[in-house]
XYZ file of C-alpha atoms in Angstrom:
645
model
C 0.000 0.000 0.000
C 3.117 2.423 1.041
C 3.997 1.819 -2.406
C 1.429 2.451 -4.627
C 0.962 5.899 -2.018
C 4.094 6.804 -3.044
C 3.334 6.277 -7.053
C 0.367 8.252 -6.818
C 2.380 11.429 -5.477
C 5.055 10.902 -7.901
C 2.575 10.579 -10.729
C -0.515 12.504 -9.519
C -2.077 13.100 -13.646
C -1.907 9.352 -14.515
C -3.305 8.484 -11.263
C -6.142 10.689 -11.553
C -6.673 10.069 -15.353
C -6.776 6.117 -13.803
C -9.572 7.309 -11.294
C -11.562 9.270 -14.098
C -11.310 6.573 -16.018
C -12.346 4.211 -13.422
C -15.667 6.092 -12.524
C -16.053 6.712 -15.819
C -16.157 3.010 -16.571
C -19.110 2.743 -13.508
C -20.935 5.274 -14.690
C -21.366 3.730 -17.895
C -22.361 0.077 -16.384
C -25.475 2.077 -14.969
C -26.299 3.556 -18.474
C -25.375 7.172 -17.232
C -23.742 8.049 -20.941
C -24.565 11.715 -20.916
C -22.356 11.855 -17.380
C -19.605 9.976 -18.591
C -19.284 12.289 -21.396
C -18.900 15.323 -19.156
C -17.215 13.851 -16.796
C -14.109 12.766 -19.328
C -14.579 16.196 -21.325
C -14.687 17.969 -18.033
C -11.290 16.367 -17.651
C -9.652 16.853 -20.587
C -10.316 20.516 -20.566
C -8.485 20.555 -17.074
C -5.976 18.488 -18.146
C -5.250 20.469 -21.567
C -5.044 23.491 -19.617
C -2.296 22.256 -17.250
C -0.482 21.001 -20.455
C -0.705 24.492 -21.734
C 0.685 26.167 -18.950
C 3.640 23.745 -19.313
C 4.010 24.720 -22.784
C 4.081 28.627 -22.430
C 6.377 27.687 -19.594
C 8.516 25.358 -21.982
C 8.851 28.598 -24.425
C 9.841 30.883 -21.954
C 13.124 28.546 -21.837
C 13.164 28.859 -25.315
C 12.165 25.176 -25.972
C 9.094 24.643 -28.021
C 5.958 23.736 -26.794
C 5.724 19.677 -27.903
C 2.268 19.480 -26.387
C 0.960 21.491 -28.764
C -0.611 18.851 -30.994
C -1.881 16.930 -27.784
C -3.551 19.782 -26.518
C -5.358 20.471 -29.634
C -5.943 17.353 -30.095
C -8.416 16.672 -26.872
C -10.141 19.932 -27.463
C -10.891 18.656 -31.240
C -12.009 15.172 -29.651
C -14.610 16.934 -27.172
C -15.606 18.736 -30.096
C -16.361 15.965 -31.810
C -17.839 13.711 -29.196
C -15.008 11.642 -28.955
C -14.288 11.398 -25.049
C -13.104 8.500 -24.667
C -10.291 9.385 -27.389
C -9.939 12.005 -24.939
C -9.452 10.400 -21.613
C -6.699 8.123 -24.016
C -4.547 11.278 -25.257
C -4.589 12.217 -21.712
C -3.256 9.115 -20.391
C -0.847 8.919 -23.425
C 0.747 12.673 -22.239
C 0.681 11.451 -18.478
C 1.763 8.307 -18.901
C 4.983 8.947 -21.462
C 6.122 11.198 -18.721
C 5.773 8.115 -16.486
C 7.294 6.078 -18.670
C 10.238 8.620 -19.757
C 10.943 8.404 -15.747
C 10.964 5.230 -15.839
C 13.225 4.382 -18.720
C 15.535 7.002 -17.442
C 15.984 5.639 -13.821
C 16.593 2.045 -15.816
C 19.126 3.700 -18.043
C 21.185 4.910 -14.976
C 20.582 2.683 -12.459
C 24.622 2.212 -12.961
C 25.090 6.166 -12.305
C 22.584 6.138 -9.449
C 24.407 2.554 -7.601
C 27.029 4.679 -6.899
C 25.334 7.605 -5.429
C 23.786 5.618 -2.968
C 26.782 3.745 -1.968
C 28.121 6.449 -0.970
C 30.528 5.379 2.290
C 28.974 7.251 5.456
C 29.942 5.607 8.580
C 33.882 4.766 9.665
C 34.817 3.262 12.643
C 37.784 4.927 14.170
C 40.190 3.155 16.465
C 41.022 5.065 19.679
C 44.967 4.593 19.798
C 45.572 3.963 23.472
C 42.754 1.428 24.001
C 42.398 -0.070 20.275
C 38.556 0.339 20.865
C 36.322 1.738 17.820
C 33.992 4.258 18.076
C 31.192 5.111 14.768
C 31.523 8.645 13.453
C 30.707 9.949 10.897
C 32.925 10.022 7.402
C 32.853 13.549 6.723
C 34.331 13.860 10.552
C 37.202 11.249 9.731
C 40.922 13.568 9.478
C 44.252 11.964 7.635
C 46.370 9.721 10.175
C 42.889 8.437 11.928
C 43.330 5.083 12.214
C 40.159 2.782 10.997
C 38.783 -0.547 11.446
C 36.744 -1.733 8.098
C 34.868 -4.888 8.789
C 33.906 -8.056 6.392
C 32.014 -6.813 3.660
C 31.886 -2.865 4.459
C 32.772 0.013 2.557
C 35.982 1.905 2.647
C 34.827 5.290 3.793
C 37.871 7.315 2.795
C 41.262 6.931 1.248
C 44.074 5.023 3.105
C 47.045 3.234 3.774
C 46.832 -0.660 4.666
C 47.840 -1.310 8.283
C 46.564 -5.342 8.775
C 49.084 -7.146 6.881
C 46.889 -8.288 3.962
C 43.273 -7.654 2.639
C 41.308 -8.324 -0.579
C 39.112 -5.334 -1.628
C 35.982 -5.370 -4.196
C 36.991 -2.454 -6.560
C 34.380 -3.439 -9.129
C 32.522 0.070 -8.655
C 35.303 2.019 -9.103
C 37.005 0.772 -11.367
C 35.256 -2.096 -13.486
C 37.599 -4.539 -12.298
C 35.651 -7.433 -11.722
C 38.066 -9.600 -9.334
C 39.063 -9.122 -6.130
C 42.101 -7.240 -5.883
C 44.577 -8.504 -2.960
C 46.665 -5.400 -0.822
C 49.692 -5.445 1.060
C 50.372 -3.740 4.214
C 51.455 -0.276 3.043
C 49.418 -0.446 -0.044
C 46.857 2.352 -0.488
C 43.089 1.258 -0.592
C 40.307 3.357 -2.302
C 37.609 4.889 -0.573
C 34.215 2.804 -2.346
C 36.029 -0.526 -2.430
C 33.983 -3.298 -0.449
C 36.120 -5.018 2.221
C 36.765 -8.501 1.742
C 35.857 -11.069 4.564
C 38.409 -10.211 7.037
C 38.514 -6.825 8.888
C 40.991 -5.002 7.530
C 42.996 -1.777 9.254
C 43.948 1.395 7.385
C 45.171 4.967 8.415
C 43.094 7.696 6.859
C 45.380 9.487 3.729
C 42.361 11.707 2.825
C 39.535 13.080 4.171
C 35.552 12.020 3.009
C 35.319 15.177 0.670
C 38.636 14.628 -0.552
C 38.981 10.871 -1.490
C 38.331 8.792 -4.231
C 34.952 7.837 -3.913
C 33.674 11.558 -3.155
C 35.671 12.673 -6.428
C 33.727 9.977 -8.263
C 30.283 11.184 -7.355
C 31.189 14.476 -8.099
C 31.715 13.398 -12.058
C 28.568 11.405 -12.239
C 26.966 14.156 -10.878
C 27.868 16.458 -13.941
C 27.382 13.920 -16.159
C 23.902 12.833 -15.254
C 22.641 16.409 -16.016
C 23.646 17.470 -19.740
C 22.231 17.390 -22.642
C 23.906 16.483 -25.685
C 23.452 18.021 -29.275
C 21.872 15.858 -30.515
C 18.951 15.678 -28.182
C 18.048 19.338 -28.937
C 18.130 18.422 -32.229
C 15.817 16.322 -31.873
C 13.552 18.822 -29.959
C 14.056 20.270 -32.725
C 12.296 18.354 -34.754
C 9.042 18.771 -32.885
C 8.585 22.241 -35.143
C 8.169 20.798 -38.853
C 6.658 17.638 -37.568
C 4.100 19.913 -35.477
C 3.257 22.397 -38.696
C 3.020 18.492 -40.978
C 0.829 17.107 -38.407
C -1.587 19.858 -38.269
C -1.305 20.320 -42.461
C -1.832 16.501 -43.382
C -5.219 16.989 -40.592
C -6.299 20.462 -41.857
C -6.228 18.036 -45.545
C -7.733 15.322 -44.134
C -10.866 17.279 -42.581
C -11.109 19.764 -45.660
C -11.409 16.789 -47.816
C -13.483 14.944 -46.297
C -15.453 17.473 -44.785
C -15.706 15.468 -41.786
C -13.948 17.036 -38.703
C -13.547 13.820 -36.733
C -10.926 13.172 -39.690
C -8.953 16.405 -37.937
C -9.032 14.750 -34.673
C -8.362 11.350 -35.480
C -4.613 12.039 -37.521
C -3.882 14.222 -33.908
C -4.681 11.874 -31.967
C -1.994 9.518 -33.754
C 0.353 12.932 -34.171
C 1.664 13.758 -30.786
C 5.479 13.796 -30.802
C 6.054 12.041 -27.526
C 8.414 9.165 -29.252
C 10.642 11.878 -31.013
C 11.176 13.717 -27.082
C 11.386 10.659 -25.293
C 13.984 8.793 -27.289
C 17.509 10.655 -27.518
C 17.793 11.582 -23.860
C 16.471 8.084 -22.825
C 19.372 6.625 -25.389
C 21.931 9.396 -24.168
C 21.334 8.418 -20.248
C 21.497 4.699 -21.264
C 25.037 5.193 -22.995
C 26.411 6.772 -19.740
C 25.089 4.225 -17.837
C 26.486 1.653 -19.837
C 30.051 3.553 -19.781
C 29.988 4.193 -16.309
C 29.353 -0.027 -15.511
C 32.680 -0.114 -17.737
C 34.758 2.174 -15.143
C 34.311 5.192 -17.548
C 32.942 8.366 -16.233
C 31.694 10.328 -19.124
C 31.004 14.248 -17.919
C 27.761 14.904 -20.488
C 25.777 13.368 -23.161
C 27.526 16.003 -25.509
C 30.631 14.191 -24.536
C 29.133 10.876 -26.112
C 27.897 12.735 -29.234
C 32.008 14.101 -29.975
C 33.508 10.430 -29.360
C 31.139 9.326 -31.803
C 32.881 11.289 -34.695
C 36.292 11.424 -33.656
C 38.385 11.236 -36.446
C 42.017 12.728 -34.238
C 43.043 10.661 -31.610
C 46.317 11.608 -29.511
C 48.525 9.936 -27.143
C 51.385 10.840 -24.087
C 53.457 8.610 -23.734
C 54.638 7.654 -20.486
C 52.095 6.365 -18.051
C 49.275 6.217 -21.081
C 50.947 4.111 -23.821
C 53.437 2.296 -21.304
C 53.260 1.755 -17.747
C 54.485 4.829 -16.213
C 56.724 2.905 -14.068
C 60.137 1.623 -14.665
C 61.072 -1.724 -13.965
C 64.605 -3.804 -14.005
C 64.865 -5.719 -17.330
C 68.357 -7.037 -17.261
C 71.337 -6.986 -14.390
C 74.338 -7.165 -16.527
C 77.478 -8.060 -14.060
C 80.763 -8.259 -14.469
C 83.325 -11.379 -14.545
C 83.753 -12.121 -10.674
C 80.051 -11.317 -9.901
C 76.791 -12.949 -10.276
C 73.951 -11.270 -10.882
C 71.856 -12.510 -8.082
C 75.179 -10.407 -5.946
C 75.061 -7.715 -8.231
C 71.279 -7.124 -7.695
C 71.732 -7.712 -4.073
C 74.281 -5.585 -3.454
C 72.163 -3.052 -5.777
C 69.234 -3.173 -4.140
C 70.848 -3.122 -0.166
C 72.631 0.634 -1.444
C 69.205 1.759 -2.833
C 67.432 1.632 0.166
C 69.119 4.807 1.157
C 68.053 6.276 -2.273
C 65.390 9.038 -2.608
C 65.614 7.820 -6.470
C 62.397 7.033 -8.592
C 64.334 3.878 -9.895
C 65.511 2.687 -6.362
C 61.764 1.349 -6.200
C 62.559 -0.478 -8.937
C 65.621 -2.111 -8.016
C 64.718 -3.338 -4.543
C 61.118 -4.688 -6.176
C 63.626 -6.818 -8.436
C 65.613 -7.886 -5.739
C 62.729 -8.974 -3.788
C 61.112 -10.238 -7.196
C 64.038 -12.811 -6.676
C 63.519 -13.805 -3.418
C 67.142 -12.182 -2.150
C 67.561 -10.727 1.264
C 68.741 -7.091 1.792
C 71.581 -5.954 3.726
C 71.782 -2.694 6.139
C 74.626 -0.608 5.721
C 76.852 0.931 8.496
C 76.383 4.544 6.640
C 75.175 6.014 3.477
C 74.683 9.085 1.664
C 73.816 10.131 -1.692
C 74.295 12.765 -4.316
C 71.595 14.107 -5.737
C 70.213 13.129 -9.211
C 74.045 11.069 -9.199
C 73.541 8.153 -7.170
C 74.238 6.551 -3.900
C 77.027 5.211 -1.783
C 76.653 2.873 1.116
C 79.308 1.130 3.315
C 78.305 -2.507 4.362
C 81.442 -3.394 6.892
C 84.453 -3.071 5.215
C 83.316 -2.739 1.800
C 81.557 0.191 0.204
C 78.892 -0.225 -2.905
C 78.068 2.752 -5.276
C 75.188 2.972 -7.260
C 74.489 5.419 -9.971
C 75.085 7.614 -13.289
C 78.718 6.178 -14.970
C 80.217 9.643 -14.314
C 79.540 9.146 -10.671
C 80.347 5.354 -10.376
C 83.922 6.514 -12.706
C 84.948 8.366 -9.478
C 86.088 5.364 -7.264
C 85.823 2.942 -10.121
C 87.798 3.877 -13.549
C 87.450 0.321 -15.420
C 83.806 1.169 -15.439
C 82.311 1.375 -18.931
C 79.045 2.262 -20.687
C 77.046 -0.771 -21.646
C 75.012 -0.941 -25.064
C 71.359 -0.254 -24.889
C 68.113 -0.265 -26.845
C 66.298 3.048 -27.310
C 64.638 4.560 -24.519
C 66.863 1.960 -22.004
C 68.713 3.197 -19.142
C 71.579 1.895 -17.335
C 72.820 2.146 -13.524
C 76.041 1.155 -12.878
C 77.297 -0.382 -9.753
C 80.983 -0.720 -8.112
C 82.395 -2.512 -4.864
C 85.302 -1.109 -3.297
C 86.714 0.779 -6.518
C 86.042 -2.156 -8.781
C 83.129 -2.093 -11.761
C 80.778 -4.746 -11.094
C 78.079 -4.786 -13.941
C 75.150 -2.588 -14.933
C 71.334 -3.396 -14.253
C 69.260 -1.963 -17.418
C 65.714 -0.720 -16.513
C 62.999 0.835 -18.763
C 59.262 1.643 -19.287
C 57.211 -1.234 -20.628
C 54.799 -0.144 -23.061
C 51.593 -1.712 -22.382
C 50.844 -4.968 -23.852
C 47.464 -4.085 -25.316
C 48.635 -0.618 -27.014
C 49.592 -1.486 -30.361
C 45.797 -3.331 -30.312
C 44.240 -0.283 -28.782
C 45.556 2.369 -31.288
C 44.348 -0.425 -34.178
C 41.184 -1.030 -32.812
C 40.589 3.269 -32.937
C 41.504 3.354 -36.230
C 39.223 0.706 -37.264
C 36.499 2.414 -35.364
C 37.237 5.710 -37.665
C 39.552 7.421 -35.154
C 42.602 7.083 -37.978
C 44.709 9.958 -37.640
C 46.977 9.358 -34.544
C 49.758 11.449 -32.847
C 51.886 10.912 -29.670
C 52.864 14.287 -27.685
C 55.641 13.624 -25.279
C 58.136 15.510 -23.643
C 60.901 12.409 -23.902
C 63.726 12.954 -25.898
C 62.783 11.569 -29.645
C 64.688 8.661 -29.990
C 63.062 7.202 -27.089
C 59.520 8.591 -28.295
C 60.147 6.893 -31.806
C 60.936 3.807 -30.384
C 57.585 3.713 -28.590
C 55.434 4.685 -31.622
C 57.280 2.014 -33.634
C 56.326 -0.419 -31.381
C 52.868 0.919 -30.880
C 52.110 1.769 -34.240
C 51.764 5.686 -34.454
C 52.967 7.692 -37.240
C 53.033 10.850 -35.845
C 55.293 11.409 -32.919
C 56.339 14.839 -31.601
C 58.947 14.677 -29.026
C 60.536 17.153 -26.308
C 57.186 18.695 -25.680
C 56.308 21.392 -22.643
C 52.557 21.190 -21.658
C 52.073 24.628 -23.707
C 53.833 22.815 -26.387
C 51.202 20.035 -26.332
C 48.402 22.162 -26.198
C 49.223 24.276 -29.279
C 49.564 20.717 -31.207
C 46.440 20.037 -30.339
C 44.989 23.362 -31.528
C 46.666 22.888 -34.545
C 45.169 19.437 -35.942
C 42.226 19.931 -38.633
C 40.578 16.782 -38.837
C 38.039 16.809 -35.430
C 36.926 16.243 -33.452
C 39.888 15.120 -31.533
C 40.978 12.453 -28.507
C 43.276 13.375 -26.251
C 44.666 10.728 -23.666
C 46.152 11.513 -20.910
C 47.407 10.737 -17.324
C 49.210 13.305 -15.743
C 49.271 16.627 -14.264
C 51.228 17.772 -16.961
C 48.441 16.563 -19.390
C 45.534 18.748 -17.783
C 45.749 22.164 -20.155
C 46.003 19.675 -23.175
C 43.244 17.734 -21.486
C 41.489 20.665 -21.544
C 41.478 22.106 -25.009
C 40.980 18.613 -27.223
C 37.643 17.808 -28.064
C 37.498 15.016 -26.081
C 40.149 14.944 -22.978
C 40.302 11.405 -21.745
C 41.828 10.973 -18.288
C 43.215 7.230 -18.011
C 43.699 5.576 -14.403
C 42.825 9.186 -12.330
C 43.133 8.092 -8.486
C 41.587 11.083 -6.746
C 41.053 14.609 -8.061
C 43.811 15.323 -10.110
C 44.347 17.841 -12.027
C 43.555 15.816 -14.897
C 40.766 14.057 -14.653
C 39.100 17.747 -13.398
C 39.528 19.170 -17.112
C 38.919 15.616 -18.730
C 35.840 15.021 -20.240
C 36.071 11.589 -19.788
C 37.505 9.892 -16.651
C 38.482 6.189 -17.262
C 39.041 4.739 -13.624
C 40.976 1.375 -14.643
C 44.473 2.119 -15.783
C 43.427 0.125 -19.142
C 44.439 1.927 -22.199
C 42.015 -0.447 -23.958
C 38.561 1.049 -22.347
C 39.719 4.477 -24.762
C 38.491 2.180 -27.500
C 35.677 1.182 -25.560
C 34.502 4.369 -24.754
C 34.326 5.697 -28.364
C 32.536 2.460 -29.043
C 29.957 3.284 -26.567
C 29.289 6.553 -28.058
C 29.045 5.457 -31.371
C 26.709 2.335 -30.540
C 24.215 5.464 -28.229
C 24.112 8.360 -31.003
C 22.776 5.197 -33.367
C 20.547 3.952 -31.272
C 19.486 7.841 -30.016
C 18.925 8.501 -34.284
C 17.273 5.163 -34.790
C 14.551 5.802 -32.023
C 14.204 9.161 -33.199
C 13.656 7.754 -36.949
C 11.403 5.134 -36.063
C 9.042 7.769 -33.924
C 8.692 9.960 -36.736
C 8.259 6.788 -38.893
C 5.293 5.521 -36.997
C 3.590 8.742 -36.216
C 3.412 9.538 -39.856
C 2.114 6.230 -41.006
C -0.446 6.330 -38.272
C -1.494 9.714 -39.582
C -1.600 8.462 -43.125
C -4.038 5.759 -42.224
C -5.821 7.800 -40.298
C -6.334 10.431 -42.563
C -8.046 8.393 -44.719
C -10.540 7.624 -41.708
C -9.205 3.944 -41.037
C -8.310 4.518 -37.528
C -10.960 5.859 -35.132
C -10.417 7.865 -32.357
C -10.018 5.860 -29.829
C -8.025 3.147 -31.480
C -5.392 5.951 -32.749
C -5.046 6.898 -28.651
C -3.975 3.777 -27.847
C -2.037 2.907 -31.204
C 0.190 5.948 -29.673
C 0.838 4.887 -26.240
C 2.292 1.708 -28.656
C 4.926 3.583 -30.201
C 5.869 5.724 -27.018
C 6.649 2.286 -25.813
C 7.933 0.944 -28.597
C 10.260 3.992 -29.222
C 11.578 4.009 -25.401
C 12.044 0.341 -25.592
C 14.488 0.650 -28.322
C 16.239 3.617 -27.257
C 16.987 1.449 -24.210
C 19.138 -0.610 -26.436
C 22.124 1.882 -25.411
C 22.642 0.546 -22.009
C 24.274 -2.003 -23.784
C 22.888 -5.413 -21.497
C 25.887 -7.693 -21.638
C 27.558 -7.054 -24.538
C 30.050 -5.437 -23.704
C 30.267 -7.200 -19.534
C 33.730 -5.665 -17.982
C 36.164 -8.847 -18.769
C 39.224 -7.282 -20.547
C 42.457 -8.284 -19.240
C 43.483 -6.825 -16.533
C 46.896 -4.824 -16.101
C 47.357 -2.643 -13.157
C 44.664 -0.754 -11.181
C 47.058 1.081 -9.101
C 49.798 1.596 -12.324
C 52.123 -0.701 -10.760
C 54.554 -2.476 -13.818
C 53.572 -6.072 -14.592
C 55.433 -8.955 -13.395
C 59.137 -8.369 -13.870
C 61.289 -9.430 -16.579
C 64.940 -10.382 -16.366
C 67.330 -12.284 -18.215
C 70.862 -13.239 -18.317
C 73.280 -13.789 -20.954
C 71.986 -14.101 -24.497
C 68.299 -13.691 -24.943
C 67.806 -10.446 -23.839
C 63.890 -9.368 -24.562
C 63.980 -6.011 -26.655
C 61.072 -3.786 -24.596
C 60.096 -0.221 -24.636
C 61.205 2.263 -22.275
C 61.601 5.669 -20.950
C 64.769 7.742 -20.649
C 64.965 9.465 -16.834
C 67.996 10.427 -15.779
C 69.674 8.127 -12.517
C-alpha cells in the first residue's frame, strides 16, 4: 500500500486520469452516458489546460511547446464527441512522462548505484585502548586510524595497516576480481572489504577521497544534454506544422472534422522527445558499468565522430613505471650479488628507480643488507658502506669516481643503465625501462578501425626514445621534447576533429582541456587531470579508450534510430488515419504503442551484456607487470623511458 501511495504522489495526472477513467467506466455500467461524457470532457479541458501552462512555460526557456498537438488534439475530440479518445490522449501525455521516468531511472541505475553507496559511517580506532567508536565520514581527518569490517565500505582513502586484505573495486574501477593489498598499499575509498577486517590509516579526508571525487563526475554527467537531443527537440517544429497540415487536408477533404481529430490523436510527438535523452542516459550508464565516467551526453555525441586521436606517452601508452629488465654483471660477480648488493645501497636512495631495483631484488627472493652509513648525491647516485666494503650505485660519471674500469654498456632506445661498483672495482650494470603496455599497439588499431585514424603521440621524452615507442605501438606521428604549452598548441593545430586526447598526468591537464574530447586514463583522486577531462576512465586500461568511443558510437545510433522510427510511426499512423481507417479511440492507444515501442528501443544503449567488464586486466594502481629479467643471451627487446639516474 506504502507503495502504490508513493506512485500516486510521484505521478498525480496518470493516477487521476486512472480514477476518471475508473468512474467513468461505472458510470457507464449504470447507463449514465450523458455523465460519462462530461465527466471525461470535463477532464480533458483541465488536463489540456495544465499542459498548456507547461508549454508557455517550456517557451519561456526557449524550448518549443511539444504538447501542442496533444492539446489540440483533446479539445478537437470533445468537439467531436469523442471522449473516450480524450481520456486516451490524456493518459498517453501522463503516462509517457511516467514512462520517460521510468526508462531514465533504468538507463542509470549504474550512475545512481554509486550515489547511494556512498561510504557514510567509519569506525575509528582510539589509539591507546584499540577500541572503535562510529563517526561519521565527513568527521574522519588523515592519520585516523580505521577498522573496516567483512564486507563494508571503505569510507575514505588510506594506507593498509593489517598485513593483507582483498578489496571489491568493481565500482570504481570495473575490475571485476578481487584485488589482494599489502600492508602499506593504499586502498580506495568505495572498495567493499573482503571477509576479514581489515585496518587502514586515513590518507584523505571524506570530501577529498576517491569515492567523493567519483560522485562528483557522475553528478555532472547525469545532467547534460547532448546536441543531438536538442536536435531532436528540434524536430518537434516541422513535424508539429506536418501534423496539423496533413489533418487540416484530411478534414477539408473529407469534410468530416472527426478526420482532424483522429490524424492528432496519432500525431503527438512524444516518441521523437522521449527517445535521444532516454538513449543518451542509457550510454552513460552503460560507460559508467565499464569504469568510464563520461562528464555529459555532448561528450558521447564528440567520441562518436572522432576522427584525431592523440597519445602521451609515459604512463598512457606504457606503464608509467620503470622496472629492471636485465642486471648485466661483471666477470667475478653474479647477478643474483650484483642485484643484491644493488638493491641493499638503494634503500638509502630518494631515487624514482631505487623502487625499482629493490622490487627486483625482492622479485628474486634475495635478502637485503643494512649498511653501516650512506649518503647520496643528488640526481648522481648513492654510496653505502656494508662493513668493510663500500657499494656505489648510480650515473657512470659518478660510479667513474672510485671505479675507472667502469664502462658504458650498449642499450636499446629509450633503455637506461645504472652502474654499480664494490670497493673501486666495476661490477656490472642493471638496465631498466618503461614497458609499453601490452594491449597498445591493439588499442591504437582497434581506434583506427572504429574511424579514429589519424593518430599522434605528444611527449616531452627525448625523440629517440619517443620513436621507439610509436614504432612499437604503431603511431605515425610522434612529436617529441614537448612542454605542456607545447602540447596544447599541437592540439589546436590538428584539422581533422573532433579530436581524442589521452592523458594521465598533471602535466596533461591544459592539453586535457582544449581537445575535443580529454580522456583521463587511471585518475586516483582529483587530479588535475581528470578535473579538465571530459572523460575519466578509472581502470588504468588503455584499452577502455576504444571502448569508450565504441559506446558513443553504438548510443548516437541507437538515439537517431529511435528518433527515426518515432517519426516513422507517427506519420504512417497519420496516413491511415487520414483516410478515416483509424478511429479515435483506437489511434489513442495505437500511440501509447509507439511511445513504448520507441523508449524500448532507445533502451538498447545501455548495452545489457555485450560489452560485460572482462578485458584483461593490467594494473589498477599503475604498478609495472610482473618483472622481466634475463641473463646472458636472450635479452627481450622492450620499450622504455629515458629518466635520468
Amino acid at each position: 500500500m506504502s507503495r502504490l501511495l508513493a506512485l500516486v504522489r510521484r505521478y498525480p495526472l496518470v493516477a487521476a486520469t486512472v480514477l476518471v477513467g475508473v468512474l467513468g467506466l461505472s458510470l457507464g455500467i449504470f447507463d449514465h452516458a450523458d455523465a460519462v461524457r462530461w465527466l471525461f470532457s470535463a477532464f480533458g479541458i483541465a488536463a489540456a489546460l495544465v499542459s498548456s501552462v507547461g508549454m508557455v512555460r517550456q517557451l519561456f526557456r526557449g524550448s518549443f511547446g511539444v504538447d501542442l498537438l496533444a492539446i489540440i488534439a483533446i479539445v478537437a475530440t470533445i468537439l467531436v464527441g469523442e471522449y473516450v479518445a480524450t481520456l486516451l490522449i490524456v493518459l498517453m501525455l501522463s503516462g509517457g512522462a511516467a514512462l520517460e521516468d521510468y526508462a531514465a531511472g533504468r538507463a542509470a541505475r549504474e550512475l545512481d548505484a554509486l550515489l547511494k553507496r556512498a561510504p557514510q559511517i567509519a569506525h575509528r580506532l582510539d589509539p591507546d585502548s584499540g577500541e572503535a567508536a562510529d563517526v561519521p565520514a565527513t568527521e574522519v581527518r588523515v592519520g585516523d586510524l580505521l577498522l573496516v569490517r567483512p564486507s563494508e565500505i571503505v569510507p575514505v582513502d588510506g594506507q593498509l595497516q593489517s598485513d593483507t586484505a582483498a578489496f571489491d573495486e568493481s565500482s570504481l574501477t570495473g575490475e571485476s576480481l578481487p584485488v589482494e593489498r599489502s600492508v602499506g598499499d593504499p586502498v580506495l575509498s568505495g572498495s567493499i572489504n573482503g571477509q576479514i577486517a581489515a585496518t587502514l590509516m586515513a590518507t584523505a579526508t571524506a570530501a577529498n577521497s576517491q569515492y567523493q571525487h567519483i560522485i562528483a563526475l557522475v553528478e555532472e554527467a547525469s545532467s547534460s544534454k547532448a546536441p543531438v537531443v536538442r536536435l531532436a527537440d528540434r524536430y518537434a517544429v516541422p513535424f508539429t506544422v506536418g501534423a496539423l497540415t496533413l489533418a487540416g487536408l484530411a478534414w477539408a477533404l473529407s469534410n468530416d472534422p472527426v478526420r482532424f481529430a483522429e490524424v492528432l490523436v496519432v500525431a503527438t510527438p512524444c516518441p521523437l522527445l522521449l527517445a535521444a535523452p532516454v538513449a543518451f542516459m542509457g550510454g552513460m550508464s552503460r560507460a559508467a558499468r565499464n569504469g568510464i565516467i563520461v562528464k555529459g551526453a555532448g561528450v558521447l555525441e564528440a567520441l562518436s565522430r572522432a576522427k584525431t586521436v592523440v597519445f602521451d606517452k609515459t604512463g598512457t601508452l606504457t606503464y608509467g613505471t620503470p622496472s629492471i629488465s636485465e642486471v648485466r654483471p661483471e666477470a667475478g660477480f653474479s647477478a643474483d650479488e650484483l642485484l643484491t648488493l644493488a638493491a641493499s645501497a638503494e634503500q638509502y636512495s630518494s631515487h624514482v628507480l631505487a623502487a625499482s631495483v629493490i622490487g627486483a631484488a625482492r622479485e628474486r627472493g634475495l635478502v637485503l643488507h643494512t649498511a653501516d652509513s650512506a649518503s647520496e648525491a643528488a640526481t648522481f647516485g648513492v654510496e653505502a658502506r656494508f662493513g668493510p666494503g663500500t657499494v656505489r650505485v648510480g650515473k657512470l660519471s659518478f660510479i667513474n669516481d672510485g671505479a675507472a674500469d667502469a664502462t658504458a654498456t650498449h642499450l636499446a632506445g629509450g633503455e637506461l643503465a645504472m652502474y654499480v661498483a664494490v670497493d673501486g672495482r666495476f661490477a656490472g650494470s642493471i638496465v631498466a625501462s618503461d614497458r609499453v603496455r601490452d594491449n597498445s599497439r591493439q588499442s591504437v588499431a582497434d581506434l583506427a578501425r572504429l574511424g579514429v585514424r589519424e593518430n599522434l603521440m605528444l611527449t616531452g621524452d627525448g625523440r629517440a626514445t619517443a620513436q621507439h615507442v610509436a614504432r612499437q605501438v604503431g603511431i605515425v606521428h610522434v612529436r617529441a621534447d614537448c612542454l605542456p604549452r607545447d602540447k596544447v598548441e599541437a592540439v589546436r593545430a590538428l584539422t581533422r576533429r573532433p579530436v581524442i586526447m589521452v592523458g594521465d598526468g598533471v602535466n596533461d591537464a591544459p592539453v586535457l582541456a582544449v581537445a575535443d574530447v580529454g580522456i583521463a586514463m587511471g585518475a586516483k583522486g582529483a587530479t588535475a587531470a581528470s578535473e579538465s577531462a571530459d572523460v575519466v576512465i578509472l581502470l588504468d586500461d588503455i584499452s577502455r579508450t576504444v571502448r569508450a568511443v565504441r559506446i558513443g558510437q553504438d548510443t548516437v545510433r541507437v538515439a537517431l534510430q529511435s528518433i527515426w522510427l518515432g517519426i516513422f510511426l507517427s506519420v504512417a499512423l497519420m496516413v491511415v488515419a487520414a483516410f478515416g481507417l483509424i478511429p479515435a479511440t483506437a489511434g489513442a492507444i495505437s500511440q501509447e504503442a509507439v511511445d513504448l515501442i520507441t523508449i524500448l528501443n532507445a533502451l538498447r544503449a545501455t548495452g545489457g551484456r555485450q560489452d560485460a567488464v572482462g578485458a584483461p586486466r593490467e594494473s589498477v594502481g599503475g604498478a609495472a607487470a610482473p618483472l622481466e629479467t634475463s641473463e646472458g643471451a636472450g635479452r627481450p627487446v622492450l620499450p622504455s623511458v629515458d629518466r635520468p639516474v
